[in-house]
CSV table of C-alpha atoms in Angstrom, one decimal:
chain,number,residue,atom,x,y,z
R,82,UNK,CA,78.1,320.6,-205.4
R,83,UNK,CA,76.4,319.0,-202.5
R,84,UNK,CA,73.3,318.1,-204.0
R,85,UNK,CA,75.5,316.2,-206.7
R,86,UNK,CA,77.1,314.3,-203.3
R,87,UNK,CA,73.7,313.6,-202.6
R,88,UNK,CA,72.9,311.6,-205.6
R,89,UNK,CA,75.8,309.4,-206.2
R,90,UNK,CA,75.8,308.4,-202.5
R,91,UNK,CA,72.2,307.6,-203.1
R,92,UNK,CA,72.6,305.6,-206.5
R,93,UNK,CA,75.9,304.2,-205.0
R,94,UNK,CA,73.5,303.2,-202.1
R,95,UNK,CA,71.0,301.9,-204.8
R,96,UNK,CA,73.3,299.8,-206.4
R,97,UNK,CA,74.7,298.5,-203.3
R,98,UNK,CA,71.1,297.4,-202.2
R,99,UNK,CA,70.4,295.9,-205.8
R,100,UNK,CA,73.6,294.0,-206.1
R,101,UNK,CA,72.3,292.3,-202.5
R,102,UNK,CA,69.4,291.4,-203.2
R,103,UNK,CA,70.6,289.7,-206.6
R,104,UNK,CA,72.9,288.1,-204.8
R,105,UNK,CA,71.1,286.8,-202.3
R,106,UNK,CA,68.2,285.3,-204.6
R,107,UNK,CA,71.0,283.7,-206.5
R,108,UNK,CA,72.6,281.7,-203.9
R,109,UNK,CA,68.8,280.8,-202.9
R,110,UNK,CA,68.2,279.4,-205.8
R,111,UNK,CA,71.8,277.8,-205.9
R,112,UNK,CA,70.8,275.7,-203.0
R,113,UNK,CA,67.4,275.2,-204.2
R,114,UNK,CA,68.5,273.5,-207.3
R,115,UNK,CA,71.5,271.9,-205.3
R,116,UNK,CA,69.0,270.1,-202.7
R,117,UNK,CA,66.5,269.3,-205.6
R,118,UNK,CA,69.6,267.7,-207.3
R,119,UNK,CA,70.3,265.5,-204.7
R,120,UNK,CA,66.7,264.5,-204.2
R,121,UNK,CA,66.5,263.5,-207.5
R,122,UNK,CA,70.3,261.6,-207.9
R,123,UNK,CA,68.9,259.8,-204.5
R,124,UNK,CA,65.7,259.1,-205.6
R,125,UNK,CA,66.5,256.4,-208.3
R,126,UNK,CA,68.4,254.8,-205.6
R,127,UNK,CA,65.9,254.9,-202.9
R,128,UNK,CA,63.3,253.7,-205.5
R,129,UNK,CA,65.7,250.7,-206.8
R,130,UNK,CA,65.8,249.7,-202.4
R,131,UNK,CA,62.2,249.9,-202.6
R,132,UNK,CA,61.8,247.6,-205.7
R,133,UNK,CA,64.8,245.4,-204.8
R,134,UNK,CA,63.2,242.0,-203.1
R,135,UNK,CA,64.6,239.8,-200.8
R,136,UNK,CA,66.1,237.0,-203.4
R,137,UNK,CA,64.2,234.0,-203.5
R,138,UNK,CA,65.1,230.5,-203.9
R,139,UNK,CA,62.9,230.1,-207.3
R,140,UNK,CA,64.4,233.5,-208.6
R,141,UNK,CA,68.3,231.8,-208.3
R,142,UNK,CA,69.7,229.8,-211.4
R,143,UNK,CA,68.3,226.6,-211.5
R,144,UNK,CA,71.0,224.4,-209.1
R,145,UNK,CA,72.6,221.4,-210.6
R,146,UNK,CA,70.7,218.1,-210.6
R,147,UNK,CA,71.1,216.7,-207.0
R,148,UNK,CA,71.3,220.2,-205.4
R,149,UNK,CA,69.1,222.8,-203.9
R,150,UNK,CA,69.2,226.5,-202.3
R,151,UNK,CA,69.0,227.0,-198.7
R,152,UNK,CA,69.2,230.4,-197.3
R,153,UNK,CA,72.3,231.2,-195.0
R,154,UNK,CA,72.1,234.7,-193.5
R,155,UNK,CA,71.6,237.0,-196.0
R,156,UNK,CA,72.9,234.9,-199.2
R,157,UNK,CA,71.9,231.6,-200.7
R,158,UNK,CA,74.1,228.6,-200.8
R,159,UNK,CA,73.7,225.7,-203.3
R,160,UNK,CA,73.3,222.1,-201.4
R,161,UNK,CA,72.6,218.9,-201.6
R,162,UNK,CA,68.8,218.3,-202.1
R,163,UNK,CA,68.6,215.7,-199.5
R,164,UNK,CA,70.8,218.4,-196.6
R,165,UNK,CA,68.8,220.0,-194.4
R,166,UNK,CA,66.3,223.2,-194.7
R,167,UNK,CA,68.6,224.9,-192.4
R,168,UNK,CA,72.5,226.1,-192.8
R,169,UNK,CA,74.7,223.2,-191.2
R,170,UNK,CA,76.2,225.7,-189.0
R,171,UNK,CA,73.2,226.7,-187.4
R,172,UNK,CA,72.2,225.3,-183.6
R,173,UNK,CA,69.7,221.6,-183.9
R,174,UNK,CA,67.4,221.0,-181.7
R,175,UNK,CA,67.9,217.9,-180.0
R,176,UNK,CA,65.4,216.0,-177.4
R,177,UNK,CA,66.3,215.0,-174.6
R,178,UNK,CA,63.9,212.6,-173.8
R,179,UNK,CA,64.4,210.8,-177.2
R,180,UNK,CA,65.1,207.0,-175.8
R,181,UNK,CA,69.2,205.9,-176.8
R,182,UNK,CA,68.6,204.2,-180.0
R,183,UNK,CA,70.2,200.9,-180.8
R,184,UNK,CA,73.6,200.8,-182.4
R,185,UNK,CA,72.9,199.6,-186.7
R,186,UNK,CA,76.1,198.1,-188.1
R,187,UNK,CA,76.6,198.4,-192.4
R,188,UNK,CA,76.5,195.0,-192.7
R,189,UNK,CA,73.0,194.6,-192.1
R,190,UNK,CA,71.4,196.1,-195.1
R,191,UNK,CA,74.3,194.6,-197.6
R,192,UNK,CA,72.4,191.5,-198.1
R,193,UNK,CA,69.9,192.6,-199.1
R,194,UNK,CA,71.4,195.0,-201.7
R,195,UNK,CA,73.4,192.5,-203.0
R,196,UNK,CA,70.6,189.6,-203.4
R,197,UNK,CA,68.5,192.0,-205.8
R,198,UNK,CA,67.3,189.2,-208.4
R,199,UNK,CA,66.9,192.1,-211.1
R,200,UNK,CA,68.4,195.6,-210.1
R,201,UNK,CA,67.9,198.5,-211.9
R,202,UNK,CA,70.5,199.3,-214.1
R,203,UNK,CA,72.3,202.5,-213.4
R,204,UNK,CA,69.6,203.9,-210.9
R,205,UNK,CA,71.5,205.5,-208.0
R,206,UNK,CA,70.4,203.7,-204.6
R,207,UNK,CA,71.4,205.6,-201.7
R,208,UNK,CA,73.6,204.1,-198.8
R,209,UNK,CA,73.9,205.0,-195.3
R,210,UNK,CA,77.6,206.3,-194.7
R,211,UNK,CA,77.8,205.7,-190.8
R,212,UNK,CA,78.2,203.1,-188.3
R,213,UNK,CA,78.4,204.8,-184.8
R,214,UNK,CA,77.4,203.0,-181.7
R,215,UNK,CA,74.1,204.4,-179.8
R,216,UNK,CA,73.2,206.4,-182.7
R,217,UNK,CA,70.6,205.0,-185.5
R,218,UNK,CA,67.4,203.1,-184.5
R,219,UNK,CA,67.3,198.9,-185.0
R,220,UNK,CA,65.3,199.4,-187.9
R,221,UNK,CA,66.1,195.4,-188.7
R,222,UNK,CA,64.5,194.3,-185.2
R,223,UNK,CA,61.1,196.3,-185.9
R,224,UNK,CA,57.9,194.7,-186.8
R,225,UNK,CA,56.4,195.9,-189.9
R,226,UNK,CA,53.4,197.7,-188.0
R,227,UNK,CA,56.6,199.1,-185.5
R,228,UNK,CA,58.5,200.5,-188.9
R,229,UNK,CA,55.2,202.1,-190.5
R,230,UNK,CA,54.7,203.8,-186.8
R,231,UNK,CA,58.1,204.9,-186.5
R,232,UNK,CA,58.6,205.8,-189.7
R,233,UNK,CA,55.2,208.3,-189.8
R,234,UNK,CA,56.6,209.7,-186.7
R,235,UNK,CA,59.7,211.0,-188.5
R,236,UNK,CA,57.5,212.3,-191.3
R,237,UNK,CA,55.8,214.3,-188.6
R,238,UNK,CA,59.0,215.4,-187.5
R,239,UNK,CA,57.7,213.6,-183.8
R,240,UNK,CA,61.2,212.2,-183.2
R,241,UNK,CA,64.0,214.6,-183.1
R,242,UNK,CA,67.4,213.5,-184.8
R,243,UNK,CA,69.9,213.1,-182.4
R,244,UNK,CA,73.1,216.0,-182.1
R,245,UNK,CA,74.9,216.1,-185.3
R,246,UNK,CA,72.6,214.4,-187.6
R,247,UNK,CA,69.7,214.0,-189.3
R,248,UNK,CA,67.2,212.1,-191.5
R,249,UNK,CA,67.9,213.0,-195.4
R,250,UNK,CA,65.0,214.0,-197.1
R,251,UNK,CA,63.8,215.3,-200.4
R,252,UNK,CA,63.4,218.4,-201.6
R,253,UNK,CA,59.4,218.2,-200.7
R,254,UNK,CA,60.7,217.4,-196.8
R,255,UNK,CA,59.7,213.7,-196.7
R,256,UNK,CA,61.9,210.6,-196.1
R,257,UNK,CA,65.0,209.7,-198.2
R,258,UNK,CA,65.2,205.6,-197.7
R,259,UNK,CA,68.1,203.5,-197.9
R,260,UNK,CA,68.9,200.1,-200.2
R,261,UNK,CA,66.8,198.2,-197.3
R,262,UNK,CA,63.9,200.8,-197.4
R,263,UNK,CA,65.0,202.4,-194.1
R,264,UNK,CA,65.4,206.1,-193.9
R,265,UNK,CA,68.5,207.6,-193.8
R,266,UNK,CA,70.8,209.2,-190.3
R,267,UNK,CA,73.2,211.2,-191.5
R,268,UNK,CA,76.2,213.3,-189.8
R,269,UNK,CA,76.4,216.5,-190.7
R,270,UNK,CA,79.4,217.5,-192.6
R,271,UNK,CA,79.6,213.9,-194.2
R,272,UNK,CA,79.5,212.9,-197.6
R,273,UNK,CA,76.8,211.7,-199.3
R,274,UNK,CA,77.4,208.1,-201.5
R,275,UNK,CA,75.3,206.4,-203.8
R,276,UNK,CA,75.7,203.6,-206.1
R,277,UNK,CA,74.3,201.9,-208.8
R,278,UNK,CA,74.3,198.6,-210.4
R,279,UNK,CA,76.0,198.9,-214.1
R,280,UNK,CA,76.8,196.1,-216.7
R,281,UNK,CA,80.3,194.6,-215.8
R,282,UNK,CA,82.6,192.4,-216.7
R,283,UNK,CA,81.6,189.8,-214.6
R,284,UNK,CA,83.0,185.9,-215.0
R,285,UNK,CA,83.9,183.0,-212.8
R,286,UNK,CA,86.6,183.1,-211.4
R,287,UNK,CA,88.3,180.3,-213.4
R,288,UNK,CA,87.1,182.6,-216.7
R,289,UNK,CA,88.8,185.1,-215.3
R,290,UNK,CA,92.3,183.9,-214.8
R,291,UNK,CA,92.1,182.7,-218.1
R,292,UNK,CA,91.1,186.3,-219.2
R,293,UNK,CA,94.2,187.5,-217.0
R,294,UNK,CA,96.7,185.1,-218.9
R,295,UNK,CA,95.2,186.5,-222.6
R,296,UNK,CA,95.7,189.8,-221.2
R,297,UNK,CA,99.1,189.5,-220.0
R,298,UNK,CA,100.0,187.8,-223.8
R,299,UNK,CA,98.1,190.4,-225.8
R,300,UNK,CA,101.0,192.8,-223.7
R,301,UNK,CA,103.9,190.9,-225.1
R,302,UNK,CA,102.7,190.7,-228.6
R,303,UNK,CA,103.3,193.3,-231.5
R,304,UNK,CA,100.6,194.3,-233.7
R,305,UNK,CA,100.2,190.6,-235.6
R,306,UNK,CA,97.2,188.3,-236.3
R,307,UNK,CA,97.5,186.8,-233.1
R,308,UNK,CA,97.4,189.6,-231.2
R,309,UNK,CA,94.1,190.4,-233.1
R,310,UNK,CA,92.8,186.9,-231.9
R,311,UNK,CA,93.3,187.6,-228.6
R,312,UNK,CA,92.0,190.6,-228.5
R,313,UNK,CA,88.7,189.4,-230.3
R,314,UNK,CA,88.9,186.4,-227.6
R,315,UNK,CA,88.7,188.8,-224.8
R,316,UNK,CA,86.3,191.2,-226.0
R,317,UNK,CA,84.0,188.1,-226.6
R,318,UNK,CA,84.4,186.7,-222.7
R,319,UNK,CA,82.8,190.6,-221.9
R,320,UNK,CA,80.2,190.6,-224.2
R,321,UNK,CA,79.9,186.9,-223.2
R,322,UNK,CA,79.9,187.2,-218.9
R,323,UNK,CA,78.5,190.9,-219.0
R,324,UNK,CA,76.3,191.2,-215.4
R,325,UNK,CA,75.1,193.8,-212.7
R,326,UNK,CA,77.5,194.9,-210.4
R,327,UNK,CA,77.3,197.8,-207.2
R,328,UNK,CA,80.6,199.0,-209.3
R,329,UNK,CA,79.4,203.0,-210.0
R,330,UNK,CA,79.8,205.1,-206.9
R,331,UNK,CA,78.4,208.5,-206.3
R,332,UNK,CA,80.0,211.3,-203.7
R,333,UNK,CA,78.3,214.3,-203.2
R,334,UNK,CA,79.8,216.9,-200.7
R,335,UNK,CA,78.5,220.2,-198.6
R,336,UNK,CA,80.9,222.8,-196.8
R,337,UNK,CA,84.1,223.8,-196.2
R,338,UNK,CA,86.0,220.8,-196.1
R,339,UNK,CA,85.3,219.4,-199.4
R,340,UNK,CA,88.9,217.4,-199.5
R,341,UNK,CA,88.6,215.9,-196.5
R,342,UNK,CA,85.1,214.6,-197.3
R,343,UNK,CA,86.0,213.4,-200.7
R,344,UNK,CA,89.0,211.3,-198.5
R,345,UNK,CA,86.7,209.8,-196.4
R,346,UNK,CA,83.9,208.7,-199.1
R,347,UNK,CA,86.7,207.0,-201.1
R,348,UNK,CA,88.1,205.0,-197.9
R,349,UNK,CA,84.3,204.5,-197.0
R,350,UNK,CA,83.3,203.1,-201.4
R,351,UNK,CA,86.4,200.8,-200.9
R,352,UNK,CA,84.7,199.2,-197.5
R,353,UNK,CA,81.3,198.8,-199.1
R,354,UNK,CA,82.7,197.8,-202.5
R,355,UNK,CA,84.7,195.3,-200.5
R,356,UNK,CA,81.4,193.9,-198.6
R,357,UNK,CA,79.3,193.8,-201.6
R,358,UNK,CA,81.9,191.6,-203.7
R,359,UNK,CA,82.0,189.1,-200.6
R,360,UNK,CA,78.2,188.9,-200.3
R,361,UNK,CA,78.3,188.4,-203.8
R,362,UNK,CA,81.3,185.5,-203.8
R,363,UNK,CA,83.2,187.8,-206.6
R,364,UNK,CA,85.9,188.8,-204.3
R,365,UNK,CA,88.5,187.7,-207.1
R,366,UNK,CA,87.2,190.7,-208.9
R,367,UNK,CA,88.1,193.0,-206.3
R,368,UNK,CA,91.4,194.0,-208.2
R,369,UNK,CA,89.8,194.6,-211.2
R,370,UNK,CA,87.0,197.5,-210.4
């Protein structure tokens, strides 16, 4: 009877040793395959980091005409092509020692946008959009050799813009140039305007008023033959004094406040549409475009 206790303690004893040991390679190899599972769910992800590039400006969708990407923090931002290389919100460099250039006012370069003999229909010429005191060089007063030096110096980036604005440029870095063929100071956070020369309506001003007084009967008439004369009369005084005009404005805007900019381009077209129509002795034709 006691040898029989013998044996089942020892096979109980067997049992309990086997039933440890299987257990404890089990839960071994639980966490084995558990750690190599989570290897290999973060390996694809490691892998994608590893492959992932920083994004590049040629590997964006091709911006709109007129725009470009600039880099801002860790994103790309679509801007004009002519704003600068760096985010607008970003410090400028200014020099000090850069001598107070001399105060530029509009109406300098207007003459000589408006006395083009032939302009080029519908090609957009850029305009400058500021007249602040103290800020733009004289570029009128300089000597041809003086504009060449001055203007190589900017290419070289040897003159530093003053605080809040620079030179517009091209895509390529080198000078954008205004109607007069002087480059460009503008403030940061400002529109950009253009404007092109586009086949008008364009008559002396007694043509005109008689234009006025068919219009205002072609109004009163119902559909008859004579309203169908005057309209044929008025669409041959278009055809008839068709001529350039600085009529087709272009805004293009950067930033945050994109209403407020779009305001102040509008109040600044009506100035220079105003000053071009009065170089050009048209002022009559003010109310029409």
């Amino acid at each position: 009877m006691q040898k029989k206790m013998l044996w089942g303690l020892g096979v109980l004893a067997l049992l309990i040793c086997t039933a440890f040991v299987f257990m404890t390679v089990r839960n071994r190899a639980e966490i084995r395959q558990l750690k190599e599972g989570t290897a290999a769910a973060e390996k694809p992800l490691e892998d994608s980091n590893k492959r992932k590039p920083v994004a590049k400006a040629d590997e964006q969708p091709p911006a709109e005409p007129g725009f470009k990407w600039v880099w801002h923090n860790d994103h790309w931002d679509k801007v004009p092509i002519d704003a600068p290389d760096t985010w607008q919100g970003e410090p400028h460099t200014v020099d000090v020692s850069t001598p107070a250039p001399v105060p530029v006012s509009v109406k300098t370069h207007l003459p000589l946008l408006v006395e083009i003999e032939n302009p080029i229909i519908k090609k957009q010429i850029l305009l400058r959009t500021i007249n602040v005191d103290g800020i733009d060089i004289d570029w009128a007063s300089l000597s041809p050799d003086e504009l060449a030096e001055t203007i190589a110096k900017l290419e070289r980036r040897e003159i530093t813009e003053p605080a809040g604005y620079y030179y517009r440029r091209r895509s390529d870095n080198s000078l954008l140039f205004d109607e007069s063929g002087y480059p460009i100071l503008h403030k940061i956070g400002e529109p950009f305007i253009s404007v092109a020369w586009t086949m008008e309506f364009r008559p002396p001003q007694e043509v005109y008023e008689e234009y006025r007084q068919l219009a205002r009967r072609r109004n009163l008439l119902d559909p008859s033959p004579e309203l169908d004369n005057i309209r044929a009369q008025m669409e041959e005084m278009r055809r008839t004094y068709a001529g350039p005009l600085p009529v087709t404005f272009g805004i293009s805007c950067a930033g945050n406040d994109i209403d407020a900019q779009v305001k102040r381009a509008h109040e600044t077209i009506d100035q220079l549409k105003a000053g071009f129509f009065r170089q050009l002795g048209i002022e009559y034709l003010l109310s029409r475009y």
